[in-house]
Amino acid sequence: HDIGVVFQDNNLVPEFSAIENVMLPLELRGDRGAQVRDEAAAWLHRVGLAGLEDRAPDQLSGGQQQRVGIARALIGGRSILLADEPTGSLDSTNATAIFSTLRELADQGVLVVISTHDPLAVGFADRVISMRDGCIAEDSATTLAGMGSA
Protein backbone atom coordinates (compact mmCIF):
# COMPACT_ATOMS: atom_id res chain seq x y z
CA HIS A 1 0.00 0.00 0.00
CA ASP A 2 2.95 2.35 0.50
CA ILE A 3 5.18 1.51 -2.45
CA GLY A 4 4.56 2.31 -6.11
CA VAL A 5 6.68 1.09 -9.01
CA VAL A 6 7.35 2.80 -12.34
CA PHE A 7 8.46 0.12 -14.76
CA GLN A 8 11.00 0.70 -17.51
CA ASP A 9 8.55 -0.44 -20.18
CA ASN A 10 5.45 1.08 -18.50
CA ASN A 11 3.52 -2.20 -18.21
CA LEU A 12 0.29 -0.40 -19.07
CA VAL A 13 -2.69 -2.61 -19.90
CA PRO A 14 -3.22 -1.93 -23.63
CA GLU A 15 -6.97 -2.56 -23.49
CA PHE A 16 -7.45 0.00 -20.71
CA SER A 17 -7.62 3.76 -21.10
CA ALA A 18 -5.14 5.99 -19.29
CA ILE A 19 -7.57 6.55 -16.42
CA GLU A 20 -8.38 2.85 -16.15
CA ASN A 21 -4.65 2.05 -15.96
CA VAL A 22 -4.26 4.57 -13.14
CA MET A 23 -7.35 3.25 -11.31
CA LEU A 24 -6.09 -0.35 -11.43
CA PRO A 25 -4.12 -0.47 -8.14
CA LEU A 26 -7.07 0.86 -6.14
CA GLU A 27 -9.50 -1.48 -7.83
CA LEU A 28 -7.18 -4.44 -7.16
CA ARG A 29 -7.25 -3.62 -3.45
CA GLY A 30 -11.05 -3.52 -3.55
CA ASP A 31 -11.80 0.17 -3.88
CA ARG A 32 -14.57 1.07 -6.35
CA GLY A 33 -16.71 3.97 -7.49
CA ALA A 34 -16.54 7.61 -8.41
CA GLN A 35 -13.96 8.41 -5.74
CA VAL A 36 -11.44 6.07 -7.41
CA ARG A 37 -12.09 7.64 -10.81
CA ASP A 38 -11.80 11.14 -9.35
CA GLU A 39 -8.48 10.31 -7.67
CA ALA A 40 -7.15 8.80 -10.91
CA ALA A 41 -8.22 11.89 -12.86
CA ALA A 42 -6.49 14.11 -10.28
CA TRP A 43 -3.24 12.14 -10.65
CA LEU A 44 -3.40 12.35 -14.43
CA HIS A 45 -3.91 16.09 -14.12
CA ARG A 46 -0.99 16.30 -11.69
CA VAL A 47 1.36 14.64 -14.18
CA GLY A 48 0.18 16.89 -17.01
CA LEU A 49 -2.27 14.56 -18.76
CA ALA A 50 -5.60 16.28 -18.11
CA GLY A 51 -7.86 15.73 -21.09
CA LEU A 52 -6.17 12.47 -22.11
CA GLU A 53 -7.97 10.22 -19.60
CA ASP A 54 -9.87 8.19 -22.21
CA ARG A 55 -6.93 7.53 -24.55
CA ALA A 56 -5.51 4.05 -24.92
CA PRO A 57 -1.77 3.63 -24.31
CA ASP A 58 -1.09 3.31 -28.06
CA GLN A 59 -2.66 6.75 -28.53
CA LEU A 60 -0.13 8.34 -26.16
CA SER A 61 3.52 9.29 -26.68
CA GLY A 62 6.24 7.46 -24.77
CA GLY A 63 6.52 10.33 -22.30
CA GLN A 64 2.76 10.40 -21.78
CA GLN A 65 2.70 6.64 -21.21
CA GLN A 66 5.48 7.01 -18.67
CA ARG A 67 3.51 9.69 -16.84
CA VAL A 68 0.47 7.37 -16.76
CA GLY A 69 2.78 4.82 -15.13
CA ILE A 70 3.92 7.41 -12.58
CA ALA A 71 0.31 8.34 -11.78
CA ARG A 72 -0.57 4.65 -11.42
CA ALA A 73 2.42 4.12 -9.12
CA LEU A 74 1.41 7.00 -6.84
CA ILE A 75 -2.38 6.67 -6.62
CA GLY A 76 -3.65 5.74 -3.20
CA GLY A 77 -1.19 7.80 -1.20
CA ARG A 78 2.01 5.93 -1.94
CA SER A 79 4.89 7.36 0.02
CA ILE A 80 7.68 5.51 -1.82
CA LEU A 81 8.25 5.44 -5.56
CA LEU A 82 10.70 3.01 -7.16
CA ALA A 83 11.47 3.90 -10.77
CA ASP A 84 13.39 1.53 -13.05
CA GLU A 85 14.90 3.41 -15.99
CA PRO A 86 11.90 5.77 -16.18
CA THR A 87 13.41 7.63 -19.14
CA GLY A 88 15.14 4.77 -20.94
CA SER A 89 13.30 5.20 -24.24
CA LEU A 90 12.59 8.93 -24.11
CA ASP A 91 14.19 11.92 -25.80
CA SER A 92 15.89 14.52 -23.61
CA THR A 93 12.85 16.84 -23.57
CA ASN A 94 10.51 14.12 -22.30
CA ALA A 95 13.20 12.78 -19.94
CA THR A 96 13.59 16.22 -18.40
CA ALA A 97 9.81 16.46 -17.95
CA ILE A 98 9.75 13.05 -16.21
CA PHE A 99 12.66 13.96 -13.91
CA SER A 100 10.98 17.30 -13.12
CA THR A 101 7.80 15.47 -12.12
CA LEU A 102 9.75 13.06 -9.92
CA ARG A 103 11.63 15.98 -8.34
CA GLU A 104 8.32 17.72 -7.54
CA LEU A 105 7.06 14.55 -5.88
CA ALA A 106 10.25 14.28 -3.82
CA ASP A 107 9.86 17.92 -2.77
CA GLN A 108 6.35 17.03 -1.55
CA GLY A 109 7.65 14.24 0.67
CA VAL A 110 7.55 11.16 -1.56
CA LEU A 111 10.72 9.04 -1.33
CA VAL A 112 11.80 8.60 -4.95
CA VAL A 113 14.43 5.97 -5.77
CA ILE A 114 15.54 5.85 -9.40
CA SER A 115 17.69 3.22 -11.07
CA THR A 116 19.00 4.73 -14.29
CA HIS A 117 21.88 5.18 -16.68
CA ASP A 118 20.53 8.59 -17.72
CA PRO A 119 23.02 11.34 -16.73
CA LEU A 120 20.16 13.88 -16.67
CA ALA A 121 18.98 12.30 -13.39
CA VAL A 122 21.96 13.75 -11.49
CA GLY A 123 20.63 17.29 -11.96
CA PHE A 124 17.40 16.36 -10.14
CA ALA A 125 18.74 14.16 -7.34
CA ASP A 126 19.50 14.79 -3.69
CA ARG A 127 21.87 11.84 -3.61
CA VAL A 128 23.61 9.78 -6.28
CA ILE A 129 24.97 6.31 -5.67
CA SER A 130 27.06 5.04 -8.58
CA MET A 131 27.51 1.31 -9.03
CA ARG A 132 30.32 -0.38 -10.91
CA ASP A 133 30.56 -4.16 -11.31
CA GLY A 134 27.94 -4.69 -8.60
CA CYS A 135 29.72 -2.55 -6.00
CA ILE A 136 29.19 1.01 -4.82
CA ALA A 137 31.76 3.13 -6.62
CA GLU A 138 30.62 6.52 -5.33
CA ASP A 139 28.00 7.84 -2.91
CA SER A 140 27.51 11.58 -2.83
CA ALA A 141 24.99 14.29 -2.13
CA THR A 142 24.32 16.58 -5.06
CA THR A 143 23.63 20.28 -5.29
CA LEU A 144 20.57 19.78 -7.50
CA ALA A 145 22.30 21.32 -10.48
CA GLY A 146 19.95 23.60 -12.29
CA MET A 147 17.23 23.30 -9.64
CA GLY A 148 18.20 26.27 -7.50
CA SER A 149 18.18 24.47 -4.17
CA ALA A 150 20.46 22.34 -2.03
GROMACS .gro file of C-alpha atoms in nm:
model
  150
    1HIS     CA    1   0.000   0.000   0.000
    2ASP     CA    2   0.295   0.235   0.050
    3ILE     CA    3   0.518   0.151  -0.245
    4GLY     CA    4   0.456   0.231  -0.611
    5VAL     CA    5   0.668   0.109  -0.901
    6VAL     CA    6   0.735   0.280  -1.234
    7PHE     CA    7   0.846   0.012  -1.476
    8GLN     CA    8   1.100   0.070  -1.751
    9ASP     CA    9   0.855  -0.044  -2.018
   10ASN     CA   10   0.545   0.108  -1.850
   11ASN     CA   11   0.352  -0.220  -1.821
   12LEU     CA   12   0.029  -0.040  -1.907
   13VAL     CA   13  -0.269  -0.261  -1.990
   14PRO     CA   14  -0.322  -0.193  -2.363
   15GLU     CA   15  -0.697  -0.256  -2.349
   16PHE     CA   16  -0.745   0.000  -2.071
   17SER     CA   17  -0.762   0.376  -2.110
   18ALA     CA   18  -0.514   0.599  -1.929
   19ILE     CA   19  -0.757   0.655  -1.642
   20GLU     CA   20  -0.838   0.285  -1.615
   21ASN     CA   21  -0.465   0.205  -1.596
   22VAL     CA   22  -0.426   0.457  -1.314
   23MET     CA   23  -0.735   0.325  -1.131
   24LEU     CA   24  -0.609  -0.035  -1.143
   25PRO     CA   25  -0.412  -0.047  -0.814
   26LEU     CA   26  -0.707   0.086  -0.614
   27GLU     CA   27  -0.950  -0.148  -0.783
   28LEU     CA   28  -0.718  -0.444  -0.716
   29ARG     CA   29  -0.725  -0.362  -0.345
   30GLY     CA   30  -1.105  -0.352  -0.355
   31ASP     CA   31  -1.180   0.017  -0.388
   32ARG     CA   32  -1.457   0.107  -0.635
   33GLY     CA   33  -1.671   0.397  -0.749
   34ALA     CA   34  -1.654   0.761  -0.841
   35GLN     CA   35  -1.396   0.841  -0.574
   36VAL     CA   36  -1.144   0.607  -0.741
   37ARG     CA   37  -1.209   0.764  -1.081
   38ASP     CA   38  -1.180   1.114  -0.935
   39GLU     CA   39  -0.848   1.031  -0.767
   40ALA     CA   40  -0.715   0.880  -1.091
   41ALA     CA   41  -0.822   1.189  -1.286
   42ALA     CA   42  -0.649   1.411  -1.028
   43TRP     CA   43  -0.324   1.214  -1.065
   44LEU     CA   44  -0.340   1.235  -1.443
   45HIS     CA   45  -0.391   1.609  -1.412
   46ARG     CA   46  -0.099   1.630  -1.169
   47VAL     CA   47   0.136   1.464  -1.418
   48GLY     CA   48   0.018   1.689  -1.701
   49LEU     CA   49  -0.227   1.456  -1.876
   50ALA     CA   50  -0.560   1.628  -1.811
   51GLY     CA   51  -0.786   1.573  -2.109
   52LEU     CA   52  -0.617   1.247  -2.211
   53GLU     CA   53  -0.797   1.022  -1.960
   54ASP     CA   54  -0.987   0.819  -2.221
   55ARG     CA   55  -0.693   0.753  -2.455
   56ALA     CA   56  -0.551   0.405  -2.492
   57PRO     CA   57  -0.177   0.363  -2.431
   58ASP     CA   58  -0.109   0.331  -2.806
   59GLN     CA   59  -0.266   0.675  -2.853
   60LEU     CA   60  -0.013   0.834  -2.616
   61SER     CA   61   0.352   0.929  -2.668
   62GLY     CA   62   0.624   0.746  -2.477
   63GLY     CA   63   0.652   1.033  -2.230
   64GLN     CA   64   0.276   1.040  -2.178
   65GLN     CA   65   0.270   0.664  -2.121
   66GLN     CA   66   0.548   0.701  -1.867
   67ARG     CA   67   0.351   0.969  -1.684
   68VAL     CA   68   0.047   0.737  -1.676
   69GLY     CA   69   0.278   0.482  -1.513
   70ILE     CA   70   0.392   0.741  -1.258
   71ALA     CA   71   0.031   0.834  -1.178
   72ARG     CA   72  -0.057   0.465  -1.142
   73ALA     CA   73   0.242   0.412  -0.912
   74LEU     CA   74   0.141   0.700  -0.684
   75ILE     CA   75  -0.238   0.667  -0.662
   76GLY     CA   76  -0.365   0.574  -0.320
   77GLY     CA   77  -0.119   0.780  -0.120
   78ARG     CA   78   0.201   0.593  -0.194
   79SER     CA   79   0.489   0.736   0.002
   80ILE     CA   80   0.768   0.551  -0.182
   81LEU     CA   81   0.825   0.544  -0.556
   82LEU     CA   82   1.070   0.301  -0.716
   83ALA     CA   83   1.147   0.390  -1.077
   84ASP     CA   84   1.339   0.153  -1.305
   85GLU     CA   85   1.490   0.341  -1.599
   86PRO     CA   86   1.190   0.577  -1.618
   87THR     CA   87   1.341   0.763  -1.914
   88GLY     CA   88   1.514   0.477  -2.094
   89SER     CA   89   1.330   0.520  -2.424
   90LEU     CA   90   1.259   0.893  -2.411
   91ASP     CA   91   1.419   1.192  -2.580
   92SER     CA   92   1.589   1.452  -2.361
   93THR     CA   93   1.285   1.684  -2.357
   94ASN     CA   94   1.051   1.412  -2.230
   95ALA     CA   95   1.320   1.278  -1.994
   96THR     CA   96   1.359   1.622  -1.840
   97ALA     CA   97   0.981   1.646  -1.795
   98ILE     CA   98   0.975   1.305  -1.621
   99PHE     CA   99   1.266   1.396  -1.391
  100SER     CA  100   1.098   1.730  -1.312
  101THR     CA  101   0.780   1.547  -1.212
  102LEU     CA  102   0.975   1.306  -0.992
  103ARG     CA  103   1.163   1.598  -0.834
  104GLU     CA  104   0.832   1.772  -0.754
  105LEU     CA  105   0.706   1.455  -0.588
  106ALA     CA  106   1.025   1.428  -0.382
  107ASP     CA  107   0.986   1.792  -0.277
  108GLN     CA  108   0.635   1.703  -0.155
  109GLY     CA  109   0.765   1.424   0.067
  110VAL     CA  110   0.755   1.116  -0.156
  111LEU     CA  111   1.072   0.904  -0.133
  112VAL     CA  112   1.180   0.860  -0.495
  113VAL     CA  113   1.443   0.597  -0.577
  114ILE     CA  114   1.554   0.585  -0.940
  115SER     CA  115   1.769   0.322  -1.107
  116THR     CA  116   1.900   0.473  -1.429
  117HIS     CA  117   2.188   0.518  -1.668
  118ASP     CA  118   2.053   0.859  -1.772
  119PRO     CA  119   2.302   1.134  -1.673
  120LEU     CA  120   2.016   1.388  -1.667
  121ALA     CA  121   1.898   1.230  -1.339
  122VAL     CA  122   2.196   1.375  -1.149
  123GLY     CA  123   2.063   1.729  -1.196
  124PHE     CA  124   1.740   1.636  -1.014
  125ALA     CA  125   1.874   1.416  -0.734
  126ASP     CA  126   1.950   1.479  -0.369
  127ARG     CA  127   2.187   1.184  -0.361
  128VAL     CA  128   2.361   0.978  -0.628
  129ILE     CA  129   2.497   0.631  -0.567
  130SER     CA  130   2.706   0.504  -0.858
  131MET     CA  131   2.751   0.131  -0.903
  132ARG     CA  132   3.032  -0.038  -1.091
  133ASP     CA  133   3.056  -0.416  -1.131
  134GLY     CA  134   2.794  -0.469  -0.860
  135CYS     CA  135   2.972  -0.255  -0.600
  136ILE     CA  136   2.919   0.101  -0.482
  137ALA     CA  137   3.176   0.313  -0.662
  138GLU     CA  138   3.062   0.652  -0.533
  139ASP     CA  139   2.800   0.784  -0.291
  140SER     CA  140   2.751   1.158  -0.283
  141ALA     CA  141   2.499   1.429  -0.213
  142THR     CA  142   2.432   1.658  -0.506
  143THR     CA  143   2.363   2.028  -0.529
  144LEU     CA  144   2.057   1.978  -0.750
  145ALA     CA  145   2.230   2.132  -1.048
  146GLY     CA  146   1.995   2.360  -1.229
  147MET     CA  147   1.723   2.330  -0.964
  148GLY     CA  148   1.820   2.627  -0.750
  149SER     CA  149   1.818   2.447  -0.417
  150ALA     CA  150   2.046   2.234  -0.203
   0.00000   0.00000   0.00000
